[in-house]
mmCIF file of C-alpha atoms in Angstrom:
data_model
loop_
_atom_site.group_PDB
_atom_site.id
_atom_site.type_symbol
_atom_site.label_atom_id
_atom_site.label_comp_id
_atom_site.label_asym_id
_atom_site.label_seq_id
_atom_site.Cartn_x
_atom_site.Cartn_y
_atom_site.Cartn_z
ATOM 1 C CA UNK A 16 -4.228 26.946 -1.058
ATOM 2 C CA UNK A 17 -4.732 30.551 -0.595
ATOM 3 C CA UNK A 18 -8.491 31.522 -0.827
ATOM 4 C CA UNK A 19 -7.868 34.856 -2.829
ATOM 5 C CA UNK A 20 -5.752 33.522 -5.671
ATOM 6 C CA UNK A 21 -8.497 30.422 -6.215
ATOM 7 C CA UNK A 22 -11.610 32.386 -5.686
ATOM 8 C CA UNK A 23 -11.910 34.024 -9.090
ATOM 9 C CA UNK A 24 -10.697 30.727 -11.008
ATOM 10 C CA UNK A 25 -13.681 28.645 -12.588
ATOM 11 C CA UNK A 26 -14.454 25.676 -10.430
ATOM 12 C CA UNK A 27 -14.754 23.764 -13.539
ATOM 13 C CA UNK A 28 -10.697 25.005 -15.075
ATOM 14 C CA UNK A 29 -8.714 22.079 -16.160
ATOM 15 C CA UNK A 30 -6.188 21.780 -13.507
ATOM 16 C CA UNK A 31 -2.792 20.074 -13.174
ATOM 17 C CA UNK A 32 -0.965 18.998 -9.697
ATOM 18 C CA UNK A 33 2.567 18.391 -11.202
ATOM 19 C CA UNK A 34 3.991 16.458 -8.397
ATOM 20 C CA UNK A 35 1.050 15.252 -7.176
ATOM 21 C CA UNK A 36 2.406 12.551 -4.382
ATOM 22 C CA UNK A 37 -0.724 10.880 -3.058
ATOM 23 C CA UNK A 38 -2.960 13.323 -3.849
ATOM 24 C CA UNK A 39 -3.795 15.488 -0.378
ATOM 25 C CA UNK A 40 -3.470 18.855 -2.332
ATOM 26 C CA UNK A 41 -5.674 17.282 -5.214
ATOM 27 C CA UNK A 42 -8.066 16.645 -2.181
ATOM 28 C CA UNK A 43 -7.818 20.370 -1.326
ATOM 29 C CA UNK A 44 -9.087 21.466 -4.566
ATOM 30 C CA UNK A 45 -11.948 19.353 -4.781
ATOM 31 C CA UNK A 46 -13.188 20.229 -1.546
ATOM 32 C CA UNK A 47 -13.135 23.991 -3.196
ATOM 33 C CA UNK A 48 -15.533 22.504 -5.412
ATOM 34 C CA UNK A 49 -13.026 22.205 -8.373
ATOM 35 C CA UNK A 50 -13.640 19.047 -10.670
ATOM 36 C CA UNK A 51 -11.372 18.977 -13.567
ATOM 37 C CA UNK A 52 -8.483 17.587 -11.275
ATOM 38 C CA UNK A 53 -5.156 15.522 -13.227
ATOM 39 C CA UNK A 54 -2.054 14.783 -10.407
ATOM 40 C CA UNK A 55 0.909 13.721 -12.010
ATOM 41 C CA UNK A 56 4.329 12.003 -10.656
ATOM 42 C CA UNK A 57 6.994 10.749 -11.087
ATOM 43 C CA UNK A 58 6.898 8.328 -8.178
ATOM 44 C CA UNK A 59 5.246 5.181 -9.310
ATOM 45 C CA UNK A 60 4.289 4.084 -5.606
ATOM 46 C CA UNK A 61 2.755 7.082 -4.794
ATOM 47 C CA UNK A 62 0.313 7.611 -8.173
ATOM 48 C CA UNK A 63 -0.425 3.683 -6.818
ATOM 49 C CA UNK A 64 -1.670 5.124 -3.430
ATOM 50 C CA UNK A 65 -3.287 8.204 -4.858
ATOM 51 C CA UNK A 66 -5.236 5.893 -7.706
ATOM 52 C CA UNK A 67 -6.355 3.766 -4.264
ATOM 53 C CA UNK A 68 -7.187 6.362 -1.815
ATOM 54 C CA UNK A 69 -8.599 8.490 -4.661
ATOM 55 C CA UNK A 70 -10.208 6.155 -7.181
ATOM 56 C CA UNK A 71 -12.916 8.915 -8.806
ATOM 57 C CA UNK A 72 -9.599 11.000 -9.525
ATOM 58 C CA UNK A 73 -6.947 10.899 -12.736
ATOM 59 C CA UNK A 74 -3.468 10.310 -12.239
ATOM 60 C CA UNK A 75 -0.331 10.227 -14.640
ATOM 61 C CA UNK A 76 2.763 8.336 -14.010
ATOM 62 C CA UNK A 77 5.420 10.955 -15.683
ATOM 63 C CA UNK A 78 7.670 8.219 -17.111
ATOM 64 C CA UNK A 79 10.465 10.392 -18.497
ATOM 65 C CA UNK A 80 10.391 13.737 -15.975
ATOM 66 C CA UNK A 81 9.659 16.365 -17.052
ATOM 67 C CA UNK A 82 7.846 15.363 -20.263
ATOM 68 C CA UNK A 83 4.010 15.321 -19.581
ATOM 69 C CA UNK A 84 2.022 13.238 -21.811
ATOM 70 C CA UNK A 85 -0.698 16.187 -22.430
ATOM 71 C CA UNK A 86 -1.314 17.989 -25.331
ATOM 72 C CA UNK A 87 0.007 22.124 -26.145
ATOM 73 C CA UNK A 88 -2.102 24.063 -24.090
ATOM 74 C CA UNK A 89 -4.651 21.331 -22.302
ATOM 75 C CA UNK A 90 -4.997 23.314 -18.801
ATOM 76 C CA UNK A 91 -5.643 26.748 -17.204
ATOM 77 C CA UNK A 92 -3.918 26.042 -13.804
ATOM 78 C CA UNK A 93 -0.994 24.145 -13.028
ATOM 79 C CA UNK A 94 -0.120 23.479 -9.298
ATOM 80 C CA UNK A 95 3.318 22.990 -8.241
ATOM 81 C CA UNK A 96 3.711 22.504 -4.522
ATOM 82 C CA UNK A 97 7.101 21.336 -2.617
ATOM 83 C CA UNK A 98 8.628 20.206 -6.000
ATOM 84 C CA UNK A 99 11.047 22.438 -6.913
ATOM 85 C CA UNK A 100 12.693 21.791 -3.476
ATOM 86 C CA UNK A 101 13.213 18.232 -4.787
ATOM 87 C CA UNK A 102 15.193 19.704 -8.216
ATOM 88 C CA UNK A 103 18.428 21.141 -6.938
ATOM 89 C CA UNK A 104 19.663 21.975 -10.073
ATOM 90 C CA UNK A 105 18.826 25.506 -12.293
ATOM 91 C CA UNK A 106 18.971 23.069 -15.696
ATOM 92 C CA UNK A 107 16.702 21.325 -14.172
ATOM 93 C CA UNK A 108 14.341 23.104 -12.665
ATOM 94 C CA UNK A 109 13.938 25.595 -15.780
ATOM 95 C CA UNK A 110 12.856 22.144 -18.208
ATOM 96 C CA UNK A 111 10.203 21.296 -15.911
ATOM 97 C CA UNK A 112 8.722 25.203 -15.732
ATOM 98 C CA UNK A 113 8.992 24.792 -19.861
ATOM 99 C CA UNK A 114 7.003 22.106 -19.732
ATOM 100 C CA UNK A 115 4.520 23.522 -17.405
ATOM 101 C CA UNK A 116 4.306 26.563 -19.982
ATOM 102 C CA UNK A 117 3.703 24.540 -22.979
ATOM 103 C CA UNK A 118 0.941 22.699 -21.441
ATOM 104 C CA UNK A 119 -1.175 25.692 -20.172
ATOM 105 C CA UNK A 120 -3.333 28.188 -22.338
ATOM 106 C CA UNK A 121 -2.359 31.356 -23.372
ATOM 107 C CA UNK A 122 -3.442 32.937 -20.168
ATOM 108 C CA UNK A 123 -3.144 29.843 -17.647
ATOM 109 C CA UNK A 124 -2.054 29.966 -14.355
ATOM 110 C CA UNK A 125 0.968 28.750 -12.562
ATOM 111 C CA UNK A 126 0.832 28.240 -8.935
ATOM 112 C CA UNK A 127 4.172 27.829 -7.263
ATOM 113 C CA UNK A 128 4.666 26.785 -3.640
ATOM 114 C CA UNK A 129 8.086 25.951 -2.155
ATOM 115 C CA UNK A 130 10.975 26.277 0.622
ATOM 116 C CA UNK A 131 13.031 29.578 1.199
ATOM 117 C CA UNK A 132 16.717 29.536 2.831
ATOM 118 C CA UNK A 133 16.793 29.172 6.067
ATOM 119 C CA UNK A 134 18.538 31.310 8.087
ATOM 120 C CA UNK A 135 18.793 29.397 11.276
ATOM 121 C CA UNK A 136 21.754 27.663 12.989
ATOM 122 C CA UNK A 137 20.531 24.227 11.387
ATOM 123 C CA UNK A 138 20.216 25.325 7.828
ATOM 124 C CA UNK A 139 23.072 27.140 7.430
ATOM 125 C CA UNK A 140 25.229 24.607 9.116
ATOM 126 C CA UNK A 141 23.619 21.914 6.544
ATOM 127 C CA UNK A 142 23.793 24.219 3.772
ATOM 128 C CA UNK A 143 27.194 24.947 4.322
ATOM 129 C CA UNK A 144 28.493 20.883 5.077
ATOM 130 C CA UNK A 145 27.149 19.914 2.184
ATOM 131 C CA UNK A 146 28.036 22.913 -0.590
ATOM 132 C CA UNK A 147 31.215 21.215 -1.510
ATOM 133 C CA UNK A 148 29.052 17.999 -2.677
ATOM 134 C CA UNK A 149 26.262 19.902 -4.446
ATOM 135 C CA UNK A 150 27.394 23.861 -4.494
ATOM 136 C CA UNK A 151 30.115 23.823 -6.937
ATOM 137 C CA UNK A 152 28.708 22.345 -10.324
ATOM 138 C CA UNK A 153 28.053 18.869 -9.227
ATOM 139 C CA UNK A 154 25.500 17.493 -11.112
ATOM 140 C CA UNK A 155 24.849 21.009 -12.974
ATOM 141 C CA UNK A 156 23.863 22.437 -9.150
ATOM 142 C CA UNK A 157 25.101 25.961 -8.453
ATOM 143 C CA UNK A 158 23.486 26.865 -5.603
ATOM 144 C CA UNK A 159 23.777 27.605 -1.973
ATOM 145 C CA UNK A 160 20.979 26.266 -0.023
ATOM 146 C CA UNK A 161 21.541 22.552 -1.318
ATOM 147 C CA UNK A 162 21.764 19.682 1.311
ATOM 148 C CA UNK A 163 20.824 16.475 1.496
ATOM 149 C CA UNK A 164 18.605 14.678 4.281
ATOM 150 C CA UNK A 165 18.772 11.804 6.312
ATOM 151 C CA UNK A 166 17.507 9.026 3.817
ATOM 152 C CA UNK A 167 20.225 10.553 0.938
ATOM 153 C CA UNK A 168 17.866 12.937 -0.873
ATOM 154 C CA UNK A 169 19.169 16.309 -2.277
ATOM 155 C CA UNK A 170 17.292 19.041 -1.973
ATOM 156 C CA UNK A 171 16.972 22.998 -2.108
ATOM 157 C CA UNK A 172 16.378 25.417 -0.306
ATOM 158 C CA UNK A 173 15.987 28.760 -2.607
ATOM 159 C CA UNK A 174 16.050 32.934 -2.152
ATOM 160 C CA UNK A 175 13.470 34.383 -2.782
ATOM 161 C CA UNK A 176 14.786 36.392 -5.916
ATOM 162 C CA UNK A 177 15.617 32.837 -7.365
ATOM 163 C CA UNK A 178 12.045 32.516 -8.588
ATOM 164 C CA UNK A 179 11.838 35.725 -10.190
ATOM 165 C CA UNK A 180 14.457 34.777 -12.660
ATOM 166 C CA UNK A 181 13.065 31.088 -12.669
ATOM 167 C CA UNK A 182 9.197 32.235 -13.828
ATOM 168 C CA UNK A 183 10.936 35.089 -16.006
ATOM 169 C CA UNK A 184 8.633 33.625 -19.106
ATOM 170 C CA UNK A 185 5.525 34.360 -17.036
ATOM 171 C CA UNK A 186 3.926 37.392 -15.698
ATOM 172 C CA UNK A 187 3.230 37.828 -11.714
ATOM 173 C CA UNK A 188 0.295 37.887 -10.522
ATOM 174 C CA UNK A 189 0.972 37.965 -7.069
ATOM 175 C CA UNK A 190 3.847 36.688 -4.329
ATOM 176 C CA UNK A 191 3.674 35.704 -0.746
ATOM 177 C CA UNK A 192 5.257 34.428 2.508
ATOM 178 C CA UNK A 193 4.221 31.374 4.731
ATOM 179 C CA UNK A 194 5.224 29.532 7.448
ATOM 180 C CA UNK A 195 4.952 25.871 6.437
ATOM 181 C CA UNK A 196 5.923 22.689 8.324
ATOM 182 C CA UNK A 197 8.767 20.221 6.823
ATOM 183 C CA UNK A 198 8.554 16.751 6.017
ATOM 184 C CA UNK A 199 10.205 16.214 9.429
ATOM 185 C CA UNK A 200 7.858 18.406 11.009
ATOM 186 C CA UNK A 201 10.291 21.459 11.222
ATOM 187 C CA UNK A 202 9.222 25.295 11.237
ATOM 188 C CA UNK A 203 10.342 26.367 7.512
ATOM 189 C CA UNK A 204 9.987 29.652 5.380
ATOM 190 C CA UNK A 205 8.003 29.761 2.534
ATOM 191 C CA UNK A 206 7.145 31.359 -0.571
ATOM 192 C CA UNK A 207 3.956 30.895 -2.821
ATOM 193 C CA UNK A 208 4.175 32.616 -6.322
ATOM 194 C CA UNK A 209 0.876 33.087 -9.019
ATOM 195 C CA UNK A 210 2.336 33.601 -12.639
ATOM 196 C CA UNK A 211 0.258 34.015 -15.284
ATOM 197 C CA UNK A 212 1.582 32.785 -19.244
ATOM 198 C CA UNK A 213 1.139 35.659 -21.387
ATOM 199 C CA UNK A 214 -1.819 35.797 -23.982
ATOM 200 C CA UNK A 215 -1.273 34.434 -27.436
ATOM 201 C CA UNK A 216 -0.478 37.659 -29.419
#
């Protein structure tokens, strides 16, 4: 979480992790001192850890991604951190930032947080092995930067102009770079966006 873009939100702002896994960025926010916290997932074992490890907090199972079972406009923030990475296609990706509109206020916050291209030896070798699978309209994907790891996931890797055009409903608050660490432990580029859905009227 980046200290200047939570700072001046209300510690007591409904707040959705979309994507939530077990709940260690959930975790984050409460020790900010935030206490209106939902996660939400899709994975049914991991909302089972996070309800264990986290038992004071409220998770969702999201049955039917990308459908949230929250009313128009329930939240002011809505956190979404390493997911898009797990969406490879545009289709996709576009319903679930919908869905994230319709469910925060006029006004809300989105909070974005994902994977750039890499332009190392490894990623573009993987990007480029694998574009023939998942580059060329497979599965509604378009995109280079999609490969798939070890244990048969697809993911994405994005430019950085991608989520300009993704979050083209919102309006930017701010945008920057980070180093972050993959899954595997691997030095990876990163991007963190804060959109902000226009004002009723």
């Amino acid at each position: 979480m980046h200290a200047p873009w939570t700072a001046a939100i209300s510690r007591d702002a409904a707040i959705l992790d979309y994507g939530c896994g077990y709940g260690r960025t959930m975790t984050d926010l409460a020790e900010l001192g935030f206490t209106d916290l939902t996660g939400a997932d899709s994975s049914a074992g991991m909302i089972g850890t996070a309800r264990t490890q986290h038992p004071t907090m409220r998770f969702e199972l999201v049955d039917t991604p990308p459908t949230l079972p929250f009313p128009d406009a329930r939240f002011d923030l809505a956190v979404l951190f390493a997911v898009l990475t797990c969406i490879p296609g545009d289709a996709a990706q576009r319903r679930l930032i919908d869905e994230l509109s319709r469910i925060l206020k006029p006004g809300g916050l989105l909070y974005v947080s994902d994977l750039l291209l890499g332009d190392d030896p490894r990623s573009r070798e993987r990007y480029e092995r694998f574009a023939a699978a998942h580059g060329n309209g497979t599965n509604g994907v378009f995109a280079y930067g999609v490969f798939e790891t070890s244990d048969g996931a697809v993911c994405r890797h994005h430019p950085a102009d991608h989520f300009a055009t993704l979050l083209d409903g919102f309006e930017v608050q701010d945008t920057r770079r980070i180093g972050v660490a993959t899954m595997n432990g691997n030095a990876a580029a990163g991007i963190q966006v804060l959109v902000r859905k226009p004002a009723a009227g």
